[in-house]
Amino acid sequence: MVKYIILLMGLFTSLLFAELPTLKAEQKSLKISQMRVDIVIVGNIATTTFDIIYYNPYDRDLTGEFSMPLGEGQTISRYALEVNGKLREGVVVEKVKARQTFEAVVRKKIDPGIISLTKGNYFNTKIYPIPAKGHKRVVITTTERLLSDQYILPIQDQEPIDKFTLNIKIIKSSAKGKSILSEFNKLNITQDNSAFLMHFEKENFSLKRPIKFDIPTIDDSGKQLFTQTVAGKTYFYLNVKTPTLQKIDKKSPKDITIYWDNSLSAGKQDKTKELALLDAYLKSIKGTKRVSLVFFNYRLHKTKIFQIDQDTSDLIKTIKRAKNDGGTTLLALEFDQSSDEILLFSDAINTIGGEQVKIGKRPIYAITSAAGSNYNFLKKVSSKSNGDFINLSRLSHQEALDILLTDEEKFLSCSYSKNKISQVYPNLPTRTGREFGITGILKTDKANITINYGGKNGITQKQTFEIKREGDSPVARIWAGQKIDALSLDSEKNQKEIEKLSRKYSILTKGSAFIVLDSVEDYLQYGIPPPKELRREYNTLLAQQKKEFKDEKQSIHTHNLQRIESLKKWYKNPPIVEDEIEETAEREARTDDEEYIAPSEEMGGDIAPMVMPVAEPAPVAKAKLSNNSVDTSIKVLAWLPDAPYMKKLRKVGTKSFDKHYYQFKKVNYNRPAFYIEVSDYLFKRGLHQKAVRVLTNILELDLENPELLKVVAKRLLDEGEYDLAIKIYQEIKTLRPEEPQSYRDLAIAYQQKHEYQKALDIYTYILSKHWGRFDDIKDTIFNEYNALISQHRERLSLKGVKKSYIYPMPLDIRITVSWSSNENDIDLWVVDPDGEKCFYSHPHTKMGGKISKDFTQGYGPEEFSIKEASRGLYTVYLNYFSESRQSITGPVTIHATLTTHYGTKDEKSEKIMIQLESDKKTMQIGLLEYKR
């Protein structure tokens, strides 16, 4: 007789989320008004649906979001939102397209929702709007393989839920026994021919302990078989009890290299659990071992050597003392091929560059203890090196130790007639546990399949089972999930096939996203097939839609010619400007509540003091020109943050810096501004590596956040860290390929690294495309394009360059400003020696100054140009006009470049970086003195 026991127990070891999905807005968790949880279990595969209604207690609409780690083998297979009073199912589309669509729709103040996976194994959700004093219904479904005979629902430490409902369905197999015993008498237990059903419902529900219940164990038949026929194909899932697998002690290594991840994200690892395993393993190996310890974050650190017999204390103390700080570059890993074996302790969440690591032939044991780890990477490096993957969040200490100490027989392969069975997964050797599941497609009424187990010497044991059609269980998606897991071990090679399976079976992958849109017109506009309930209307509209055929390439070229001709016209004959400037123009530049700082006479001319703390002007950068005809200077007003921690760090100096830094970091852990300010201080003190380490922490705070990526990359570029900056800019380009700024930033980085051809090719690409709301960036690009050609023509191939685009336009003065956020309006103002202000409402000055077109949303750049500058002071201002970000990741960061003799061999520049804490302010950031 099989017993199904429903339990309320104290020990919490979640096999699902570490907590329930918690929707946050403005860093506060929203109250759960209603929750319904539906659990369906097939063998040892659990599918859990959270149907949650959140309440917004505030007087304004909010954007809600949550980011949570998924466990090993956990996937998201459904996402739905309430739209116009009805539940709208999400559809799976390519990740970048989903994000582009979401942002475009949000700008129109319409109701979208999106859910995607970021680096590691985190899922991220954004929902807008959550109505003021209103509710928002969200549905999320997860699927996972359970490693034990118990399921755990992590409902604990929750505020009371107005109404809570729990439904459990355990699909029957050939397992014998029908009775169910329960220790929870409020659970309503029933059954039908296909499943055991359990129901619980309560109002004002709260629970301090998770709900746990046992799942069916395999009976004497040794298997559980489930099948499903969909569109003429029969999918099967076979869950078997594995035979007793032999273990043999492996040869004791004498030379071990440990790679220990001490990046910021790795701080979420359970170091106590990992060190306990390491200590036990080293003590279990007889004799003296040479242990090499290598810490890594954004770079590899110096190797430390330990000679260990039984005393591991020095090694353990060294690891304990290590602080987690900085970003992660897996490309920095260079696995020591002189060691007998390698131990890699890491969550493998890579935040700089790619993951194309040289694995080598030495066995790698990849060990993690954190949910949300990059499981695919860890499995790949271990399997390809004939090592093993150890997940300490799912394995006991003894199970993990056994993996390190022994060579255990594994699942090797399956044998079957390819005429009767196809596409069986998993298809690579793997450890099994007490139960092991395989999926495939049955092509006939029945067929036999043999599971092969063994080790390095080949197959040693076999199990043969009959597969036949029986029942109708939801296993097609299980098959698709297993296939995606197999393909994901080489995700770059198999990207297209993974995306196809993701869309067909509604399984979230790293390259896809679920999206929900408001209306069928939105799906039509953005080319996204809608859910079933809108499909008929969508197809009707699609058939009626008139297609416009035009030569887009020629159209882009025509507009480009118009732009370059306009620039030439200004360059040859700057427009004549009337003596009087309309007062209305300045009024248009400010709203009534904007803080405006009046000009200061003592600084000379129409100059306003900064409204943020500044130090004395940096030393004047003098540019001595080769012809001695001009002497210029640029004064940059240094940004000096006045946060209490910065005052303290400046006071203590470098000797006790680390001590105070880590203390302040505990309080400011999630604040990007903290790391920017501290790293800026370190750069100025000449502590370069430490500054890079501190700065790159930002990359690990919010994975794949373009705003934060831009901030870090630009600062690294300014400090000469070209390779790191380029890696980050390449990621930004991948994340936001629809924005020309992503390409321009990368081109500038290549140019600063003296890779001029790569820069030119990127500029050419920008000019070849239409960029919608950002198309006016081409005016700036044409200047940069021609300056690059003028300065480095002898080192460039102009094969892909249109001759009509080449027109050198050197400038006496050029000033550019760009910013990190997509939803801010920042204005560049320049006041010339005559006191005339050049800005978006007065774009031309009598001296010949010109300001580029105003970017009212997103990044800039804005550009001030003057062909022949007059002698005197040019004062540079920023006007922080508006802030419209739905979710704020910290102060917007401004980057400005002040340049003289732009586009010539005598070009000189000074750069400025400032963080803006609040909007509606005008500030002076620098002076440029031009002398003739």
XYZ file of N, CA and C in Angstrom, residues 629-632 812 867-872 901 930-932:
45
model
N 50.346 78.729 -32.555
C 49.434 79.818 -32.890
C 48.333 79.991 -31.870
N 48.039 78.967 -31.115
C 46.920 79.007 -30.189
C 47.335 78.397 -28.864
N 46.893 78.997 -27.768
C 47.132 78.463 -26.429
C 45.782 78.350 -25.744
N 45.377 77.131 -25.405
C 44.059 76.927 -24.806
C 44.187 76.218 -23.478
N 37.284 74.262 -33.711
C 38.106 74.818 -32.642
C 37.645 74.309 -31.280
N 33.206 76.379 -35.211
C 34.274 76.187 -36.188
C 35.474 77.081 -35.880
N 35.220 78.358 -35.716
C 36.297 79.309 -35.425
C 35.939 80.045 -34.148
N 36.580 79.642 -33.078
C 36.227 80.174 -31.762
C 36.882 81.516 -31.522
N 36.163 82.385 -30.824
C 36.712 83.665 -30.401
C 37.472 83.491 -29.096
N 38.370 84.397 -28.832
C 39.155 84.354 -27.612
C 38.248 84.575 -26.406
N 38.495 83.807 -25.327
C 37.733 84.021 -24.102
C 37.280 82.726 -23.446
N 40.378 71.898 -30.862
C 41.000 71.474 -32.126
C 40.554 70.070 -32.507
N 39.789 79.796 -24.416
C 40.386 79.740 -25.751
C 41.140 81.034 -26.002
N 42.414 80.934 -26.403
C 43.261 82.111 -26.616
C 43.810 82.125 -28.033
N 43.847 83.283 -28.584
C 44.515 83.442 -29.893
C 45.647 84.450 -29.753
